[in-house]
JSON list of C-alpha atoms in Angstrom, two decimals:
[
{"chain": "Y", "resi": 713, "resn": "MET", "atom": "CA", "xyz": [84.23, 39.30, 172.05]},
{"chain": "Y", "resi": 714, "resn": "GLY", "atom": "CA", "xyz": [85.22, 35.86, 170.70]},
{"chain": "Y", "resi": 715, "resn": "VAL", "atom": "CA", "xyz": [86.42, 35.41, 167.14]},
{"chain": "Y", "resi": 716, "resn": "ALA", "atom": "CA", "xyz": [83.47, 33.25, 166.11]},
{"chain": "Y", "resi": 717, "resn": "ALA", "atom": "CA", "xyz": [81.02, 35.85, 167.44]},
{"chain": "Y", "resi": 718, "resn": "ALA", "atom": "CA", "xyz": [82.89, 38.56, 165.56]},
{"chain": "Y", "resi": 719, "resn": "VAL", "atom": "CA", "xyz": [82.65, 36.63, 162.31]},
{"chain": "Y", "resi": 720, "resn": "LEU", "atom": "CA", "xyz": [78.91, 36.36, 162.82]},
{"chain": "Y", "resi": 721, "resn": "ILE", "atom": "CA", "xyz": [78.67, 40.14, 163.03]},
{"chain": "Y", "resi": 722, "resn": "VAL", "atom": "CA", "xyz": [80.82, 40.59, 159.92]},
{"chain": "Y", "resi": 723, "resn": "LEU", "atom": "CA", "xyz": [78.74, 38.09, 157.97]},
{"chain": "Y", "resi": 724, "resn": "ASP", "atom": "CA", "xyz": [75.56, 39.94, 158.86]},
{"chain": "Y", "resi": 725, "resn": "LEU", "atom": "CA", "xyz": [77.05, 43.22, 157.64]},
{"chain": "Y", "resi": 726, "resn": "ARG", "atom": "CA", "xyz": [78.82, 42.12, 154.47]},
{"chain": "Y", "resi": 727, "resn": "ARG", "atom": "CA", "xyz": [77.87, 40.42, 151.20]},
{"chain": "Y", "resi": 728, "resn": "THR", "atom": "CA", "xyz": [81.41, 39.23, 150.48]},
{"chain": "Y", "resi": 729, "resn": "GLU", "atom": "CA", "xyz": [83.78, 37.00, 152.42]},
{"chain": "Y", "resi": 730, "resn": "ALA", "atom": "CA", "xyz": [86.94, 38.63, 151.00]},
{"chain": "Y", "resi": 731, "resn": "THR", "atom": "CA", "xyz": [87.86, 40.51, 154.20]},
{"chain": "Y", "resi": 732, "resn": "VAL", "atom": "CA", "xyz": [86.03, 38.46, 156.82]},
{"chain": "Y", "resi": 733, "resn": "PRO", "atom": "CA", "xyz": [89.15, 37.15, 158.65]},
{"chain": "Y", "resi": 734, "resn": "THR", "atom": "CA", "xyz": [90.72, 40.61, 158.97]},
{"chain": "Y", "resi": 735, "resn": "ASP", "atom": "CA", "xyz": [87.51, 42.39, 159.92]},
{"chain": "Y", "resi": 736, "resn": "ALA", "atom": "CA", "xyz": [86.60, 39.63, 162.36]},
{"chain": "Y", "resi": 737, "resn": "THR", "atom": "CA", "xyz": [89.88, 39.92, 164.19]},
{"chain": "Y", "resi": 738, "resn": "GLU", "atom": "CA", "xyz": [89.46, 43.69, 164.38]},
{"chain": "Y", "resi": 739, "resn": "ALA", "atom": "CA", "xyz": [85.98, 43.24, 165.86]},
{"chain": "Y", "resi": 740, "resn": "ALA", "atom": "CA", "xyz": [87.32, 40.67, 168.31]},
{"chain": "Y", "resi": 741, "resn": "ALA", "atom": "CA", "xyz": [90.29, 42.92, 169.20]},
{"chain": "Y", "resi": 742, "resn": "VAL", "atom": "CA", "xyz": [92.83, 40.19, 168.40]},
{"chain": "Y", "resi": 743, "resn": "ALA", "atom": "CA", "xyz": [95.58, 39.92, 165.81]},
{"chain": "Y", "resi": 744, "resn": "THR", "atom": "CA", "xyz": [95.11, 37.88, 162.66]},
{"chain": "Y", "resi": 745, "resn": "GLY", "atom": "CA", "xyz": [97.91, 35.54, 163.75]},
{"chain": "Y", "resi": 746, "resn": "SER", "atom": "CA", "xyz": [96.27, 35.13, 167.13]},
{"chain": "Y", "resi": 747, "resn": "MET", "atom": "CA", "xyz": [93.03, 34.08, 165.46]},
{"chain": "Y", "resi": 748, "resn": "TYR", "atom": "CA", "xyz": [94.77, 31.07, 164.00]},
{"chain": "Y", "resi": 749, "resn": "ARG", "atom": "CA", "xyz": [96.07, 30.12, 167.42]},
{"chain": "Y", "resi": 750, "resn": "HIS", "atom": "CA", "xyz": [92.40, 29.66, 168.30]},
{"chain": "Y", "resi": 751, "resn": "PHE", "atom": "CA", "xyz": [91.67, 27.75, 165.09]},
{"chain": "Y", "resi": 752, "resn": "ALA", "atom": "CA", "xyz": [94.00, 25.50, 163.07]},
{"chain": "Y", "resi": 753, "resn": "GLY", "atom": "CA", "xyz": [92.87, 27.08, 159.82]},
{"chain": "Y", "resi": 754, "resn": "LYS", "atom": "CA", "xyz": [90.02, 28.63, 157.88]},
{"chain": "Y", "resi": 755, "resn": "ALA", "atom": "CA", "xyz": [88.09, 25.35, 157.78]},
{"chain": "Y", "resi": 756, "resn": "ASP", "atom": "CA", "xyz": [88.20, 24.96, 161.56]},
{"chain": "Y", "resi": 757, "resn": "LEU", "atom": "CA", "xyz": [87.05, 28.55, 161.99]},
{"chain": "Y", "resi": 758, "resn": "ALA", "atom": "CA", "xyz": [84.18, 27.93, 159.57]},
{"chain": "Y", "resi": 759, "resn": "VAL", "atom": "CA", "xyz": [83.11, 24.78, 161.42]},
{"chain": "Y", "resi": 760, "resn": "GLU", "atom": "CA", "xyz": [83.12, 26.56, 164.77]},
{"chain": "Y", "resi": 761, "resn": "LEU", "atom": "CA", "xyz": [81.13, 29.41, 163.26]},
{"chain": "Y", "resi": 762, "resn": "PHE", "atom": "CA", "xyz": [78.65, 26.98, 161.73]},
{"chain": "Y", "resi": 763, "resn": "ARG", "atom": "CA", "xyz": [78.16, 25.18, 165.04]},
{"chain": "Y", "resi": 764, "resn": "THR", "atom": "CA", "xyz": [77.66, 28.45, 166.88]},
{"chain": "Y", "resi": 765, "resn": "VAL", "atom": "CA", "xyz": [74.99, 29.61, 164.46]},
{"chain": "Y", "resi": 766, "resn": "VAL", "atom": "CA", "xyz": [73.22, 26.24, 164.33]},
{"chain": "Y", "resi": 767, "resn": "THR", "atom": "CA", "xyz": [73.09, 26.01, 168.11]},
{"chain": "Y", "resi": 768, "resn": "GLY", "atom": "CA", "xyz": [71.41, 29.40, 168.24]},
{"chain": "Y", "resi": 769, "resn": "GLU", "atom": "CA", "xyz": [68.93, 28.58, 165.49]},
{"chain": "Y", "resi": 770, "resn": "VAL", "atom": "CA", "xyz": [67.94, 25.21, 166.96]},
{"chain": "Y", "resi": 771, "resn": "GLY", "atom": "CA", "xyz": [67.54, 26.83, 170.36]},
{"chain": "Y", "resi": 772, "resn": "ALA", "atom": "CA", "xyz": [65.28, 29.58, 169.01]},
{"chain": "Y", "resi": 773, "resn": "VAL", "atom": "CA", "xyz": [63.09, 27.10, 167.14]},
{"chain": "Y", "resi": 774, "resn": "THR", "atom": "CA", "xyz": [62.90, 24.78, 170.14]},
{"chain": "Y", "resi": 775, "resn": "GLU", "atom": "CA", "xyz": [61.67, 27.67, 172.30]},
{"chain": "Y", "resi": 776, "resn": "ALA", "atom": "CA", "xyz": [59.02, 28.55, 169.72]},
{"chain": "Y", "resi": 777, "resn": "VAL", "atom": "CA", "xyz": [57.83, 24.93, 169.58]},
{"chain": "Y", "resi": 778, "resn": "ALA", "atom": "CA", "xyz": [57.53, 24.80, 173.37]},
{"chain": "Y", "resi": 779, "resn": "ARG", "atom": "CA", "xyz": [55.06, 27.70, 173.32]},
{"chain": "Y", "resi": 780, "resn": "GLU", "atom": "CA", "xyz": [52.56, 25.81, 171.14]},
{"chain": "Y", "resi": 781, "resn": "HIS", "atom": "CA", "xyz": [49.91, 23.42, 172.42]},
{"chain": "Y", "resi": 782, "resn": "THR", "atom": "CA", "xyz": [49.26, 21.01, 169.55]},
{"chain": "Y", "resi": 783, "resn": "PRO", "atom": "CA", "xyz": [51.66, 18.93, 167.44]},
{"chain": "Y", "resi": 784, "resn": "GLN", "atom": "CA", "xyz": [50.41, 20.52, 164.22]},
{"chain": "Y", "resi": 785, "resn": "ARG", "atom": "CA", "xyz": [51.02, 24.02, 165.55]},
{"chain": "Y", "resi": 786, "resn": "ARG", "atom": "CA", "xyz": [54.46, 22.94, 166.74]},
{"chain": "Y", "resi": 787, "resn": "VAL", "atom": "CA", "xyz": [55.41, 21.85, 163.23]},
{"chain": "Y", "resi": 788, "resn": "ALA", "atom": "CA", "xyz": [54.10, 25.17, 161.92]},
{"chain": "Y", "resi": 789, "resn": "ALA", "atom": "CA", "xyz": [56.19, 26.95, 164.57]},
{"chain": "Y", "resi": 790, "resn": "VAL", "atom": "CA", "xyz": [59.35, 25.23, 163.29]},
{"chain": "Y", "resi": 791, "resn": "VAL", "atom": "CA", "xyz": [58.69, 26.45, 159.76]},
{"chain": "Y", "resi": 792, "resn": "GLU", "atom": "CA", "xyz": [57.59, 29.95, 160.73]},
{"chain": "Y", "resi": 793, "resn": "THR", "atom": "CA", "xyz": [60.43, 30.56, 163.18]},
{"chain": "Y", "resi": 794, "resn": "PHE", "atom": "CA", "xyz": [63.18, 29.17, 161.00]},
{"chain": "Y", "resi": 795, "resn": "ALA", "atom": "CA", "xyz": [62.00, 30.99, 157.86]},
{"chain": "Y", "resi": 796, "resn": "THR", "atom": "CA", "xyz": [61.44, 34.28, 159.68]},
{"chain": "Y", "resi": 797, "resn": "ARG", "atom": "CA", "xyz": [64.91, 34.22, 161.24]},
{"chain": "Y", "resi": 798, "resn": "ALA", "atom": "CA", "xyz": [66.52, 33.20, 157.96]},
{"chain": "Y", "resi": 799, "resn": "LEU", "atom": "CA", "xyz": [64.91, 36.04, 156.01]},
{"chain": "Y", "resi": 800, "resn": "LYS", "atom": "CA", "xyz": [65.94, 38.56, 158.66]},
{"chain": "Y", "resi": 801, "resn": "SER", "atom": "CA", "xyz": [69.61, 37.52, 158.28]},
{"chain": "Y", "resi": 802, "resn": "PRO", "atom": "CA", "xyz": [69.80, 36.41, 154.64]},
{"chain": "Y", "resi": 803, "resn": "ARG", "atom": "CA", "xyz": [73.59, 36.42, 154.36]},
{"chain": "Y", "resi": 804, "resn": "ARG", "atom": "CA", "xyz": [74.00, 34.17, 157.37]},
{"chain": "Y", "resi": 805, "resn": "ALA", "atom": "CA", "xyz": [71.12, 31.90, 156.38]},
{"chain": "Y", "resi": 806, "resn": "TYR", "atom": "CA", "xyz": [72.41, 31.50, 152.82]},
{"chain": "Y", "resi": 807, "resn": "ALA", "atom": "CA", "xyz": [75.79, 30.46, 154.22]},
{"chain": "Y", "resi": 808, "resn": "LEU", "atom": "CA", "xyz": [74.03, 27.87, 156.39]},
{"chain": "Y", "resi": 809, "resn": "LEU", "atom": "CA", "xyz": [71.85, 26.44, 153.65]},
{"chain": "Y", "resi": 810, "resn": "ALA", "atom": "CA", "xyz": [73.53, 26.66, 150.29]},
{"chain": "Y", "resi": 811, "resn": "GLU", "atom": "CA", "xyz": [76.84, 28.48, 149.99]},
{"chain": "Y", "resi": 812, "resn": "PRO", "atom": "CA", "xyz": [79.66, 26.34, 148.55]},
{"chain": "Y", "resi": 813, "resn": "ALA", "atom": "CA", "xyz": [81.88, 25.29, 151.44]},
{"chain": "Y", "resi": 814, "resn": "ASP", "atom": "CA", "xyz": [84.69, 22.99, 152.52]},
{"chain": "Y", "resi": 815, "resn": "PRO", "atom": "CA", "xyz": [83.78, 19.31, 153.00]},
{"chain": "Y", "resi": 816, "resn": "VAL", "atom": "CA", "xyz": [84.02, 19.70, 156.79]},
{"chain": "Y", "resi": 817, "resn": "VAL", "atom": "CA", "xyz": [81.38, 22.44, 156.65]},
{"chain": "Y", "resi": 818, "resn": "ASP", "atom": "CA", "xyz": [79.19, 20.31, 154.40]},
{"chain": "Y", "resi": 819, "resn": "ALA", "atom": "CA", "xyz": [79.37, 17.60, 157.05]},
{"chain": "Y", "resi": 820, "resn": "GLU", "atom": "CA", "xyz": [78.19, 20.11, 159.67]},
{"chain": "Y", "resi": 821, "resn": "ARG", "atom": "CA", "xyz": [75.40, 21.13, 157.30]},
{"chain": "Y", "resi": 822, "resn": "LEU", "atom": "CA", "xyz": [74.10, 17.56, 157.45]},
{"chain": "Y", "resi": 823, "resn": "VAL", "atom": "CA", "xyz": [74.14, 17.71, 161.26]},
{"chain": "Y", "resi": 824, "resn": "PHE", "atom": "CA", "xyz": [72.17, 20.97, 161.03]},
{"chain": "Y", "resi": 825, "resn": "ARG", "atom": "CA", "xyz": [69.54, 19.39, 158.79]},
{"chain": "Y", "resi": 826, "resn": "ARG", "atom": "CA", "xyz": [69.26, 16.33, 161.03]},
{"chain": "Y", "resi": 827, "resn": "ALA", "atom": "CA", "xyz": [68.67, 18.52, 164.08]},
{"chain": "Y", "resi": 828, "resn": "PHE", "atom": "CA", "xyz": [65.66, 20.15, 162.43]},
{"chain": "Y", "resi": 829, "resn": "ARG", "atom": "CA", "xyz": [64.51, 16.83, 160.99]},
{"chain": "Y", "resi": 830, "resn": "ASP", "atom": "CA", "xyz": [64.48, 15.27, 164.45]},
{"chain": "Y", "resi": 831, "resn": "LEU", "atom": "CA", "xyz": [62.64, 18.25, 165.92]},
{"chain": "Y", "resi": 832, "resn": "ILE", "atom": "CA", "xyz": [59.91, 18.05, 163.27]},
{"chain": "Y", "resi": 833, "resn": "ALA", "atom": "CA", "xyz": [59.77, 14.24, 163.36]},
{"chain": "Y", "resi": 834, "resn": "ALA", "atom": "CA", "xyz": [59.04, 14.24, 167.09]},
{"chain": "Y", "resi": 835, "resn": "GLN", "atom": "CA", "xyz": [56.03, 16.51, 166.54]},
{"chain": "Y", "resi": 836, "resn": "ILE", "atom": "CA", "xyz": [54.79, 14.43, 163.62]},
{"chain": "Y", "resi": 837, "resn": "ALA", "atom": "CA", "xyz": [55.04, 11.25, 165.69]},
{"chain": "Y", "resi": 838, "resn": "ASP", "atom": "CA", "xyz": [53.02, 12.88, 168.49]},
{"chain": "Y", "resi": 839, "resn": "ALA", "atom": "CA", "xyz": [50.37, 14.08, 166.04]},
{"chain": "Y", "resi": 840, "resn": "VAL", "atom": "CA", "xyz": [50.04, 10.63, 164.48]},
{"chain": "Y", "resi": 841, "resn": "ALA", "atom": "CA", "xyz": [49.75, 9.03, 167.92]},
{"chain": "Y", "resi": 842, "resn": "GLU", "atom": "CA", "xyz": [46.99, 11.48, 168.86]},
{"chain": "Y", "resi": 843, "resn": "GLY", "atom": "CA", "xyz": [45.10, 10.88, 165.62]},
{"chain": "Y", "resi": 844, "resn": "GLU", "atom": "CA", "xyz": [45.70, 14.42, 164.32]},
{"chain": "Y", "resi": 845, "resn": "LEU", "atom": "CA", "xyz": [47.64, 13.19, 161.29]},
{"chain": "Y", "resi": 846, "resn": "PRO", "atom": "CA", "xyz": [47.36, 10.10, 159.08]},
{"chain": "Y", "resi": 847, "resn": "PRO", "atom": "CA", "xyz": [49.88, 7.28, 159.60]},
{"chain": "Y", "resi": 848, "resn": "GLN", "atom": "CA", "xyz": [53.28, 8.05, 158.09]},
{"chain": "Y", "resi": 849, "resn": "GLN", "atom": "CA", "xyz": [57.00, 7.69, 158.70]},
{"chain": "Y", "resi": 850, "resn": "PRO", "atom": "CA", "xyz": [57.83, 10.75, 160.81]},
{"chain": "Y", "resi": 851, "resn": "GLU", "atom": "CA", "xyz": [61.56, 10.87, 160.03]},
{"chain": "Y", "resi": 852, "resn": "LEU", "atom": "CA", "xyz": [61.00, 10.48, 156.29]},
{"chain": "Y", "resi": 853, "resn": "THR", "atom": "CA", "xyz": [58.32, 13.16, 156.19]},
{"chain": "Y", "resi": 854, "resn": "ALA", "atom": "CA", "xyz": [60.41, 15.48, 158.35]},
{"chain": "Y", "resi": 855, "resn": "ALA", "atom": "CA", "xyz": [63.50, 15.02, 156.18]},
{"chain": "Y", "resi": 856, "resn": "ALA", "atom": "CA", "xyz": [61.46, 15.82, 153.08]},
{"chain": "Y", "resi": 857, "resn": "LEU", "atom": "CA", "xyz": [60.10, 18.98, 154.71]},
{"chain": "Y", "resi": 858, "resn": "VAL", "atom": "CA", "xyz": [63.53, 20.19, 155.81]},
{"chain": "Y", "resi": 859, "resn": "GLY", "atom": "CA", "xyz": [64.92, 19.69, 152.30]},
{"chain": "Y", "resi": 860, "resn": "ALA", "atom": "CA", "xyz": [61.99, 21.33, 150.56]},
{"chain": "Y", "resi": 861, "resn": "ILE", "atom": "CA", "xyz": [61.84, 24.34, 152.88]},
{"chain": "Y", "resi": 862, "resn": "GLY", "atom": "CA", "xyz": [65.58, 24.92, 152.68]},
{"chain": "Y", "resi": 863, "resn": "GLU", "atom": "CA", "xyz": [65.48, 24.76, 148.89]},
{"chain": "Y", "resi": 864, "resn": "ALA", "atom": "CA", "xyz": [62.48, 27.08, 148.72]},
{"chain": "Y", "resi": 865, "resn": "LEU", "atom": "CA", "xyz": [64.29, 29.69, 150.83]},
{"chain": "Y", "resi": 866, "resn": "VAL", "atom": "CA", "xyz": [67.45, 29.73, 148.71]},
{"chain": "Y", "resi": 867, "resn": "GLY", "atom": "CA", "xyz": [65.91, 31.90, 146.00]},
{"chain": "Y", "resi": 868, "resn": "PRO", "atom": "CA", "xyz": [64.67, 34.71, 148.29]},
{"chain": "Y", "resi": 869, "resn": "LEU", "atom": "CA", "xyz": [67.87, 34.56, 150.34]},
{"chain": "Y", "resi": 870, "resn": "ALA", "atom": "CA", "xyz": [70.14, 34.82, 147.30]},
{"chain": "Y", "resi": 871, "resn": "GLY", "atom": "CA", "xyz": [68.00, 37.43, 145.58]},
{"chain": "Y", "resi": 872, "resn": "GLY", "atom": "CA", "xyz": [67.62, 39.68, 148.60]},
{"chain": "Y", "resi": 873, "resn": "SER", "atom": "CA", "xyz": [63.86, 40.06, 148.07]},
{"chain": "Y", "resi": 874, "resn": "THR", "atom": "CA", "xyz": [61.20, 38.58, 150.32]},
{"chain": "Y", "resi": 875, "resn": "PRO", "atom": "CA", "xyz": [57.62, 38.47, 149.05]},
{"chain": "Y", "resi": 876, "resn": "ASP", "atom": "CA", "xyz": [55.14, 38.88, 151.89]},
{"chain": "Y", "resi": 877, "resn": "ASP", "atom": "CA", "xyz": [53.54, 35.51, 151.25]},
{"chain": "Y", "resi": 878, "resn": "VAL", "atom": "CA", "xyz": [56.69, 33.37, 151.50]},
{"chain": "Y", "resi": 879, "resn": "ILE", "atom": "CA", "xyz": [56.31, 32.32, 155.14]},
{"chain": "Y", "resi": 880, "resn": "PRO", "atom": "CA", "xyz": [52.51, 31.68, 155.03]},
{"chain": "Y", "resi": 881, "resn": "ALA", "atom": "CA", "xyz": [53.00, 29.71, 151.81]},
{"chain": "Y", "resi": 882, "resn": "LEU", "atom": "CA", "xyz": [55.76, 27.57, 153.33]},
{"chain": "Y", "resi": 883, "resn": "THR", "atom": "CA", "xyz": [53.69, 26.91, 156.44]},
{"chain": "Y", "resi": 884, "resn": "ALA", "atom": "CA", "xyz": [50.66, 25.91, 154.37]},
{"chain": "Y", "resi": 885, "resn": "PHE", "atom": "CA", "xyz": [52.85, 23.63, 152.24]},
{"chain": "Y", "resi": 886, "resn": "ALA", "atom": "CA", "xyz": [54.26, 21.93, 155.33]},
{"chain": "Y", "resi": 887, "resn": "LEU", "atom": "CA", "xyz": [50.82, 21.28, 156.80]},
{"chain": "Y", "resi": 888, "resn": "ARG", "atom": "CA", "xyz": [49.48, 19.95, 153.49]},
{"chain": "Y", "resi": 889, "resn": "ALA", "atom": "CA", "xyz": [52.47, 17.64, 153.21]},
{"chain": "Y", "resi": 890, "resn": "LEU", "atom": "CA", "xyz": [51.65, 16.25, 156.65]},
{"chain": "Y", "resi": 891, "resn": "GLY", "atom": "CA", "xyz": [48.13, 15.44, 155.52]},
{"chain": "Y", "resi": 892, "resn": "THR", "atom": "CA", "xyz": [46.23, 17.99, 157.58]},
{"chain": "Y", "resi": 893, "resn": "PRO", "atom": "CA", "xyz": [43.28, 20.01, 156.28]},
{"chain": "Y", "resi": 894, "resn": "GLU", "atom": "CA", "xyz": [44.72, 23.00, 158.16]},
{"chain": "Y", "resi": 895, "resn": "GLY", "atom": "CA", "xyz": [47.16, 23.34, 155.31]},
{"chain": "Y", "resi": 896, "resn": "ALA", "atom": "CA", "xyz": [44.38, 24.06, 152.83]},
{"chain": "Y", "resi": 897, "resn": "PRO", "atom": "CA", "xyz": [43.95, 27.70, 151.81]},
{"chain": "Y", "resi": 898, "resn": "LYS", "atom": "CA", "xyz": [41.24, 29.44, 153.78]},
{"chain": "Y", "resi": 899, "resn": "ARG", "atom": "CA", "xyz": [38.71, 31.59, 151.97]},
{"chain": "Y", "resi": 900, "resn": "SER", "atom": "CA", "xyz": [38.97, 35.29, 152.61]},
{"chain": "Y", "resi": 901, "resn": "ALA", "atom": "CA", "xyz": [36.02, 37.34, 153.81]},
{"chain": "Y", "resi": 902, "resn": "GLN", "atom": "CA", "xyz": [35.64, 38.67, 150.26]},
{"chain": "Y", "resi": 903, "resn": "ASP", "atom": "CA", "xyz": [35.54, 35.16, 148.81]},
{"chain": "Y", "resi": 904, "resn": "THR", "atom": "CA", "xyz": [32.94, 34.13, 151.39]},
{"chain": "Y", "resi": 905, "resn": "THR", "atom": "CA", "xyz": [30.76, 37.13, 150.56]},
{"chain": "Y", "resi": 906, "resn": "LEU", "atom": "CA", "xyz": [30.85, 36.37, 146.87]},
{"chain": "Y", "resi": 907, "resn": "ALA", "atom": "CA", "xyz": [30.04, 32.71, 147.42]},
{"chain": "Y", "resi": 908, "resn": "ASP", "atom": "CA", "xyz": [27.12, 33.28, 149.81]},
{"chain": "Y", "resi": 909, "resn": "PRO", "atom": "CA", "xyz": [23.71, 33.51, 148.11]},
{"chain": "Y", "resi": 910, "resn": "ALA", "atom": "CA", "xyz": [21.84, 36.77, 148.46]},
{"chain": "Y", "resi": 911, "resn": "PRO", "atom": "CA", "xyz": [18.30, 36.85, 149.89]},
{"chain": "Y", "resi": 912, "resn": "GLY", "atom": "CA", "xyz": [15.84, 35.22, 147.55]},
{"chain": "Y", "resi": 913, "resn": "GLY", "atom": "CA", "xyz": [18.21, 32.44, 146.56]},
{"chain": "Y", "resi": 914, "resn": "ARG", "atom": "CA", "xyz": [20.19, 34.54, 144.09]},
{"chain": "Y", "resi": 915, "resn": "HIS", "atom": "CA", "xyz": [23.94, 35.11, 144.36]},
{"chain": "Y", "resi": 916, "resn": "ALA", "atom": "CA", "xyz": [25.07, 38.56, 145.41]},
{"chain": "Y", "resi": 917, "resn": "ASP", "atom": "CA", "xyz": [26.96, 39.07, 142.16]},
{"chain": "Y", "resi": 918, "resn": "ALA", "atom": "CA", "xyz": [24.14, 37.83, 139.94]}
]
């Protein structure tokens, strides 16, 4: 097992970074000194780890997008897949999105955000071209979505609690922001029953 892969496992199991280097080298079956022959220092290890995780996340989201058949659904797939994966591995996702880090890691964080921005922007551009969305600047809209969704996830990730409506709410927000009526809340069966008039022109709850 490589050192970077071992660190990923340790991060998923622990809430503190205090013993990550030691535990990672044990998981990778290498000595602590040997780890730093692979990486010049902690910052280089962190960058490699960040790139490894980001590559996996972008790949998973790209696969989810490819399974959808409309640009709007592809944007929704980005949000749903990213948020679902983040909430399943909150420690790792928090490190990706918000944890204080060295400047070199912050630079990689920008690359991470741009990768998702470009993925969403491509779908927005397709939807605008097909008349599914109103005219807009795809990159600007996508950047705003990436920032808003990342910020919205920080609270649940840091708190360790995930309300059931987080992912549907984020998806609806994203679609509304794009200007699609699909983002509007849909009435439940109960709401429809209460709103439909009863026979004779009177409402059922009258």
